[in-house]
Coordinates of C-alpha atoms in Angstrom, one line a residue:
X1 CA 12.1 13.1 42.0
X2 CA 10.9 10.8 39.3
X3 CA 10.5 7.2 40.3
X4 CA 12.7 4.4 39.0
X5 CA 11.2 2.3 36.2
X6 CA 10.4 -1.4 36.9
X7 CA 13.3 -3.8 36.4
X8 CA 13.6 -5.1 32.8
X9 CA 15.5 -8.0 31.5
X10 CA 18.9 -7.5 29.8
X11 CA 17.5 -8.7 26.4
X12 CA 14.8 -6.0 26.4
X13 CA 17.3 -3.4 27.4
X14 CA 19.6 -4.3 24.5
X15 CA 16.7 -4.4 22.0
X16 CA 15.6 -0.9 23.1
X17 CA 19.2 0.4 22.8
X18 CA 19.5 -1.1 19.3
X19 CA 16.0 0.2 18.2
X20 CA 16.9 3.7 19.4
X21 CA 20.3 3.7 17.8
X22 CA 19.3 2.1 14.5
X23 CA 16.1 4.2 14.0
X24 CA 17.8 7.5 14.5
X25 CA 20.9 6.4 12.5
X26 CA 18.7 5.6 9.5
X27 CA 16.7 8.8 9.8
X28 CA 19.9 10.9 10.1
X29 CA 21.3 9.0 7.1
X30 CA 18.4 10.5 5.2
X31 CA 19.0 13.9 6.7
X32 CA 22.8 13.8 6.1
X33 CA 22.4 12.7 2.5
X34 CA 20.3 15.8 1.9
X35 CA 22.8 18.0 3.7
X36 CA 25.7 16.8 1.7
X37 CA 23.8 17.1 -1.6
X38 CA 22.7 20.6 -0.7
X39 CA 26.3 21.6 -0.2
X40 CA 27.6 20.0 -3.4
X41 CA 24.9 19.3 -6.0
X42 CA 21.4 20.8 -5.3
X43 CA 22.5 24.4 -6.0
X44 CA 22.7 23.9 -9.7
X45 CA 20.4 20.9 -10.0
X46 CA 17.3 22.7 -8.5
X47 CA 18.3 26.3 -8.1
X48 CA 20.5 27.3 -11.1
X49 CA 22.0 30.8 -10.9
X50 CA 24.9 32.6 -12.4
X51 CA 26.7 32.8 -9.0
X52 CA 27.5 29.4 -7.5
X53 CA 27.3 30.9 -4.0
X54 CA 23.7 32.1 -4.7
X55 CA 22.7 28.6 -5.8
X56 CA 24.2 27.2 -2.6
X57 CA 22.3 29.7 -0.5
X58 CA 19.1 28.6 -2.2
X59 CA 19.9 25.0 -1.5
X60 CA 20.6 25.7 2.1
X61 CA 17.3 27.5 2.3
X62 CA 15.6 24.1 1.6
X63 CA 18.0 22.6 4.2
X64 CA 16.5 25.1 6.7
X65 CA 12.9 24.0 5.8
X66 CA 13.8 20.6 7.3
X67 CA 14.4 22.3 10.6
X68 CA 11.5 24.7 10.4
X69 CA 9.1 21.9 10.0
X70 CA 10.4 20.0 13.0
X71 CA 8.3 21.8 15.5
X72 CA 5.2 20.5 13.7
X73 CA 6.5 17.0 14.2
X74 CA 7.4 17.8 17.8
X75 CA 3.9 19.1 18.6
X76 CA 2.0 16.3 16.8
X77 CA 4.2 13.3 17.6
X78 CA 5.4 14.6 21.0
X79 CA 1.8 14.8 22.2
X80 CA 0.9 11.4 20.8
X81 CA 4.0 9.9 22.4
X82 CA 2.8 10.9 25.9
X83 CA -0.8 9.9 25.2
X84 CA -0.5 6.8 23.0
X85 CA 3.0 5.5 23.8
X86 CA 6.5 5.7 22.5
X87 CA 6.6 2.6 20.2
X88 CA 3.6 3.4 18.0
X89 CA 4.8 6.9 17.3
X90 CA 8.4 5.9 16.5
X91 CA 7.2 3.5 13.8
X92 CA 5.3 6.4 12.2
X93 CA 8.2 8.9 12.3
X94 CA 10.6 6.4 10.7
X95 CA 8.2 5.6 7.9
X96 CA 7.5 9.3 7.1
X97 CA 11.1 10.3 6.9
X98 CA 12.1 7.2 4.9
X99 CA 9.4 7.6 2.2
X100 CA 10.2 11.3 1.8
X101 CA 13.9 10.6 1.3
X102 CA 13.2 7.8 -1.2
X103 CA 11.1 10.2 -3.3
X104 CA 13.8 12.8 -3.3
X105 CA 15.9 10.2 -5.2
X106 CA 13.4 10.1 -8.1
X107 CA 12.7 13.9 -8.3
X108 CA 13.0 15.6 -11.7
X109 CA 15.4 18.5 -11.7
X110 CA 15.0 22.1 -12.8
X111 CA 16.2 21.1 -16.3
X112 CA 13.2 18.7 -16.6
X113 CA 10.3 20.5 -15.0
X114 CA 11.5 24.0 -14.2
X115 CA 10.5 25.6 -10.9
X116 CA 8.2 22.7 -10.0
X117 CA 11.3 20.7 -9.2
X118 CA 12.3 23.1 -6.4
X119 CA 8.7 23.1 -5.0
X120 CA 8.6 19.3 -4.8
X121 CA 12.0 19.3 -3.2
X122 CA 10.9 21.7 -0.5
X123 CA 7.7 19.7 0.2
X124 CA 9.7 16.5 0.7
X125 CA 12.2 18.3 2.8
X126 CA 9.3 19.5 4.9
X127 CA 8.1 16.0 5.4
X128 CA 11.6 14.8 6.4
X129 CA 11.7 17.5 9.1
X130 CA 8.3 16.6 10.5
X131 CA 9.4 13.0 10.9
X132 CA 12.7 13.9 12.5
X133 CA 10.9 16.4 14.8
X134 CA 8.8 13.5 16.3
X135 CA 11.7 11.0 16.3
X136 CA 14.3 12.3 18.7
X137 CA 12.3 12.7 21.9
X138 CA 10.8 9.2 21.5
X139 CA 14.1 7.6 20.6
X140 CA 15.8 9.0 23.6
X141 CA 13.0 7.8 25.9
X142 CA 13.0 4.4 24.2
X143 CA 16.4 3.5 25.5
X144 CA 16.5 5.6 28.7
X145 CA 13.2 4.4 30.0
X146 CA 14.3 0.8 29.8
X147 CA 17.5 1.6 31.6
X148 CA 18.7 2.5 35.1
X149 CA 18.0 6.2 35.8
X150 CA 21.4 6.4 37.5
X151 CA 22.9 5.6 34.0
X152 CA 20.6 7.8 32.0
X153 CA 23.5 9.6 30.4
X154 CA 24.8 6.4 28.8
X155 CA 21.5 4.8 27.8
X156 CA 20.0 7.9 26.3
X157 CA 23.1 8.4 24.3
X158 CA 21.9 5.6 21.9
X159 CA 19.7 8.1 20.1
X160 CA 22.6 10.6 20.1
X161 CA 24.8 8.3 18.1
X162 CA 22.3 8.4 15.3
X163 CA 23.5 11.7 13.7
X164 CA 27.2 10.7 13.4
X165 CA 26.3 7.1 12.4
X166 CA 23.9 8.4 9.8
X167 CA 26.3 11.1 8.7
X168 CA 29.1 8.6 8.4
X169 CA 27.0 6.3 6.3
X170 CA 25.7 9.0 4.0
X171 CA 29.1 10.6 3.5
X172 CA 30.6 7.1 2.9
X173 CA 28.0 6.3 0.2
X174 CA 28.4 9.7 -1.4
X175 CA 32.2 9.5 -1.2
X176 CA 32.2 6.1 -2.8
X177 CA 29.9 7.3 -5.6
X178 CA 32.2 10.3 -6.2
X179 CA 35.2 7.9 -6.4
X180 CA 33.8 5.4 -8.9
X181 CA 31.8 7.9 -11.0
X182 CA 32.9 10.8 -13.1
X183 CA 31.8 14.3 -12.1
X184 CA 29.2 14.3 -14.8
X185 CA 27.8 10.9 -13.8
X186 CA 27.6 11.9 -10.2
X187 CA 25.9 15.2 -10.8
X188 CA 23.5 13.6 -13.4
X189 CA 22.3 10.5 -11.5
X190 CA 24.9 9.2 -9.0
X191 CA 23.7 11.4 -6.1
X192 CA 20.2 9.8 -6.4
X193 CA 21.6 6.4 -5.4
X194 CA 22.2 7.5 -1.8
X195 CA 18.5 8.6 -1.5
X196 CA 17.1 5.4 -3.1
X197 CA 19.1 3.3 -0.7
X198 CA 17.0 4.6 2.2
X199 CA 14.1 2.3 1.1
X200 CA 16.1 -0.8 2.3
X201 CA 17.5 0.9 5.3
X202 CA 14.1 2.1 6.6
X203 CA 12.6 -1.4 6.1
X204 CA 15.3 -2.8 8.4
X205 CA 14.6 0.0 11.0
X206 CA 10.8 -0.8 10.9
X207 CA 11.5 -4.5 11.5
X208 CA 13.5 -3.7 14.6
X209 CA 11.0 -1.3 16.1
X210 CA 7.9 -3.5 15.4
X211 CA 9.5 -6.2 17.6
X212 CA 10.0 -3.9 20.5
X213 CA 7.7 -3.7 23.6
X214 CA 6.4 -0.4 25.0
X215 CA 8.7 1.2 27.6
X216 CA 8.2 0.2 31.3
X217 CA 7.8 3.9 32.3
X218 CA 4.9 4.5 29.9
X219 CA 3.2 1.2 30.8
X220 CA 3.2 2.3 34.4
X221 CA 1.9 5.8 33.6
X222 CA -0.9 4.2 31.5
X223 CA -1.8 1.7 34.1
X224 CA -2.0 4.3 36.8
X225 CA -4.3 6.5 34.6
X226 CA -1.8 9.4 34.7
X227 CA -1.5 10.0 31.0
X228 CA -1.8 13.8 30.3
X229 CA -5.0 15.1 28.6
X230 CA -3.3 18.2 27.1
X231 CA 0.5 17.6 27.3
X232 CA 1.5 20.6 25.2
X233 CA -0.4 23.1 27.3
X234 CA 0.8 21.5 30.5
X235 CA 4.4 21.8 29.4
X236 CA 4.0 25.5 28.7
X237 CA 2.0 26.0 32.0
X238 CA 4.1 24.0 34.5
X239 CA 7.5 23.4 32.9
X240 CA 8.5 26.6 31.3
X241 CA 11.9 26.9 32.9
X242 CA 12.8 23.4 31.9
X243 CA 11.6 24.0 28.3
X244 CA 13.7 27.2 28.1
X245 CA 16.8 25.6 29.5
X246 CA 16.5 22.6 27.2
X247 CA 16.1 24.8 24.2
X248 CA 19.1 27.0 25.0
X249 CA 21.5 24.1 25.8
X250 CA 20.9 22.7 22.3
X251 CA 21.7 25.9 20.3
X252 CA 25.5 25.8 20.4
X253 CA 25.8 22.0 19.5
X254 CA 23.5 22.5 16.5
X255 CA 25.4 25.5 15.2
X256 CA 28.7 23.7 15.7
X257 CA 27.5 20.6 14.0
X258 CA 26.2 22.6 11.0
X259 CA 29.5 24.3 10.6
X260 CA 31.7 21.2 10.8
X261 CA 29.6 18.7 8.9
X262 CA 27.7 20.8 6.4
X263 CA 29.2 24.2 5.7
X264 CA 32.8 23.1 6.0
X265 CA 32.3 21.3 2.6
X266 CA 31.2 24.6 1.0
X267 CA 34.1 26.5 2.7
X268 CA 36.6 24.0 1.5
X269 CA 35.5 23.8 -2.1
X270 CA 34.6 27.5 -2.7
X271 CA 37.0 29.4 -0.4
X272 CA 40.0 27.0 0.0
X273 CA 39.6 25.4 -3.5
X274 CA 40.2 22.0 -2.1
X275 CA 38.4 18.9 -3.3
X276 CA 35.0 17.7 -2.1
X277 CA 36.5 14.3 -1.4
X278 CA 38.9 15.7 1.1
X279 CA 36.1 17.4 3.0
X280 CA 34.0 14.3 3.0
X281 CA 36.9 12.2 4.3
X282 CA 37.6 14.6 7.2
X283 CA 33.9 14.6 8.2
X284 CA 33.7 10.8 8.0
X285 CA 36.8 10.3 10.2
X286 CA 35.4 12.7 12.8
X287 CA 32.0 11.1 12.7
X288 CA 33.6 7.6 13.2
X289 CA 35.2 8.9 16.3
X290 CA 31.9 10.2 17.6
X291 CA 30.4 6.7 17.5
X292 CA 32.5 5.8 20.5
X293 CA 32.9 9.2 22.1
X294 CA 29.2 10.0 22.5
X295 CA 28.3 7.0 24.6
X296 CA 31.6 7.6 26.5
X297 CA 30.8 11.2 27.3
X298 CA 27.2 10.1 28.2
X299 CA 28.6 7.6 30.6
X300 CA 31.0 10.2 32.0
X301 CA 28.1 12.5 32.7
X302 CA 26.6 9.9 34.9
X303 CA 29.7 10.0 37.1
X304 CA 30.4 13.7 37.2
X305 CA 28.2 16.8 37.3
X306 CA 26.4 16.7 34.0
X307 CA 25.9 20.5 33.8
X308 CA 29.6 21.2 34.6
X309 CA 30.7 18.8 31.9
X310 CA 28.3 20.4 29.4
X311 CA 29.5 23.9 30.4
X312 CA 33.2 23.1 29.8
X313 CA 32.4 21.6 26.4
X314 CA 30.3 24.6 25.4
X315 CA 33.2 27.0 26.2
X316 CA 35.5 24.8 24.1
X317 CA 33.0 24.8 21.2
X318 CA 32.8 28.6 21.3
X319 CA 36.6 28.9 21.2
X320 CA 37.5 26.3 18.6
X321 CA 36.5 28.2 15.4
X322 CA 39.0 30.9 16.3
X323 CA 41.7 28.2 16.0
X324 CA 40.2 26.2 13.2
X325 CA 40.0 28.9 10.5
X326 CA 43.6 30.1 10.8
X327 CA 44.7 26.5 10.9
X328 CA 43.0 25.5 7.6
X329 CA 44.1 28.7 5.8
X330 CA 47.2 26.7 4.9
X331 CA 45.0 24.5 2.6
X332 CA 46.7 21.5 4.1
X333 CA 44.5 18.4 4.3
X334 CA 46.1 17.2 7.6
X335 CA 45.2 20.7 9.1
X336 CA 41.6 20.4 7.9
X337 CA 41.4 16.8 9.2
X338 CA 42.7 17.9 12.6
X339 CA 40.4 20.9 12.8
X340 CA 37.3 18.9 11.9
X341 CA 38.1 15.9 14.2
X342 CA 38.7 18.2 17.2
X343 CA 35.5 20.0 16.5
X344 CA 33.5 16.8 16.4
X345 CA 35.2 15.6 19.6
X346 CA 34.0 18.7 21.3
X347 CA 30.5 18.2 19.7
X348 CA 30.5 14.6 21.1
X349 CA 31.2 16.0 24.6
X350 CA 28.1 18.1 24.2
X351 CA 25.8 15.7 22.3
X352 CA 26.5 12.6 24.4
X353 CA 25.1 13.9 27.7
X354 CA 22.6 16.2 26.0
X355 CA 19.7 13.8 25.8
X356 CA 19.8 13.1 29.5
X357 CA 20.2 16.7 30.4
X358 CA 17.2 17.7 28.2
X359 CA 14.9 14.9 29.4
X360 CA 15.7 15.6 33.0
X361 CA 14.1 19.0 32.7
X362 CA 10.6 17.4 32.4
X363 CA 8.4 15.1 34.5
X364 CA 7.9 11.5 33.2
X365 CA 4.4 12.0 32.0
X366 CA 5.3 15.0 29.9
X367 CA 8.8 13.9 28.7
X368 CA 8.0 13.1 25.1
X369 CA 6.2 16.4 24.5
X370 CA 8.7 18.5 26.5
X371 CA 11.8 16.9 25.0
X372 CA 10.4 17.0 21.4
X373 CA 9.4 20.7 21.7
X374 CA 12.8 21.6 23.1
X375 CA 14.6 19.7 20.4
X376 CA 12.6 21.1 17.5
X377 CA 12.4 24.7 18.7
X378 CA 16.1 24.8 19.3
X379 CA 16.7 23.4 15.9
X380 CA 15.1 26.5 14.4
X381 CA 17.4 28.8 16.4
X382 CA 20.5 26.7 15.9
X383 CA 20.6 24.2 13.1
X384 CA 18.0 25.5 10.7
X385 CA 19.5 28.9 9.9
X386 CA 23.2 28.0 10.6
X387 CA 24.3 27.0 7.1
X388 CA 22.4 29.8 5.5
X389 CA 23.8 32.3 8.0
X390 CA 27.3 31.0 7.6
X391 CA 27.0 31.4 3.8
X392 CA 25.5 34.9 4.2
X393 CA 28.2 36.0 6.7
X394 CA 31.0 34.8 4.5
X395 CA 29.5 36.5 1.4
X396 CA 28.8 39.7 3.3
X397 CA 32.0 40.1 5.4
X398 CA 34.4 38.0 3.3
X399 CA 36.2 36.8 6.5
X400 CA 36.0 33.8 8.7
X401 CA 36.0 36.0 11.8
X402 CA 32.2 36.6 11.3
X403 CA 31.6 32.9 11.3
X404 CA 33.6 32.4 14.5
X405 CA 31.8 35.2 16.2
X406 CA 28.4 33.6 15.3
X407 CA 29.5 30.3 17.0
X408 CA 30.6 32.4 20.0
X409 CA 27.2 33.9 20.3
X410 CA 25.6 30.5 20.1
X411 CA 27.9 29.4 22.9
X412 CA 26.7 32.2 25.1
X413 CA 23.1 31.2 24.6
X414 CA 23.9 27.6 25.6
X415 CA 25.8 28.7 28.7
X416 CA 22.6 30.6 29.8
X417 CA 20.7 27.3 29.3
X418 CA 23.2 25.4 31.5
X419 CA 22.7 28.0 34.2
X420 CA 18.9 27.6 34.0
X421 CA 19.0 23.8 33.8
X422 CA 18.3 21.4 36.7
X423 CA 20.5 18.3 37.0
X424 CA 17.5 16.2 37.8
X425 CA 13.9 17.2 37.3
X426 CA 11.4 16.8 40.2
X427 CA 7.8 16.0 39.6
X428 CA 5.6 19.0 39.0
X429 CA 2.0 19.9 39.7
X430 CA -0.4 18.8 37.1
X431 CA -4.0 19.8 36.2

């Protein structure tokens, strides 16, 4: 088994928790702002077409670019995190994502520069994905390697709270802008405000992380001379089962999250003909609940069998769309609210313990690389294509049943991952 980290003082532990939480929250604010804009604005701003659904599909294609570029961030920053340390890499990932997001806020649209606008948007989206790809693995280790391994589920959940916190903040800003601006004002310049705000938010995140020390676990590895020379090849050579398990367990939560925080806005506006504000409100309320539920489920996974908890939540995730879509067919806002909130509770039950489950599949000296590769490669299979596939399936079959079956398939993949996964990863041979 991996050895316990040296004891650290409570202040350092709290700083690590805040640094992990704040950094991922700020980066996911950037990512969520793009997701909402892709579902509501970018289709006709950057990809004008006669059919609104075609424009939305093009916008979601750039959404997918942010996932497809993540493996590059995972390969580059994951390796550096195991060789150079967690802190230095996490400062770089935050800066990269923040600058890219700020620049999206000042991009010219198709009306101004034609197709060049779409090209620039894709390039900045690519940079966002690279930063996020290197962020998650380090943020998880930042908090968990300062904490007690027996409470890894709770401490590593700090990074997991980032997506709902960032999503809540981004949706809140966009909902406020939608409320105080006319539709024409919002579509002309209002959406840009959310992206420009990232400059101040990233500055705060950098200030927090620059004050933090390196994790005790990495300091011990560095002092003992055990830093890996080629961490990527070592992961593929010695920890293949752990990598495969970690990839698979992430697929269903990614697909579920894409459905109930991104595509649900498109479904409500284009299929149910409900307002964008109602969809944003439902997502915001569900995300607010996740702020508490994710650490709670992370802590619960320290007390019960982590894999069993994950398995139960995966089954619930695969089943819920079959309840959700008939429920919201009434076009009732309370029904939509209930459906989205329950879905995000299920997602919290998966996402809260997920960081601990993933990192436990790898030895300490390869954890940044292994976790980053699992996170980013799973993102391609799950989150990257999900909004585009949801849109395509709805356009092709014209029924919600195709969407629900897609989530069911993702659930089966994650069940296989749970079966392959180890509850705690023993040390493995190294070259």
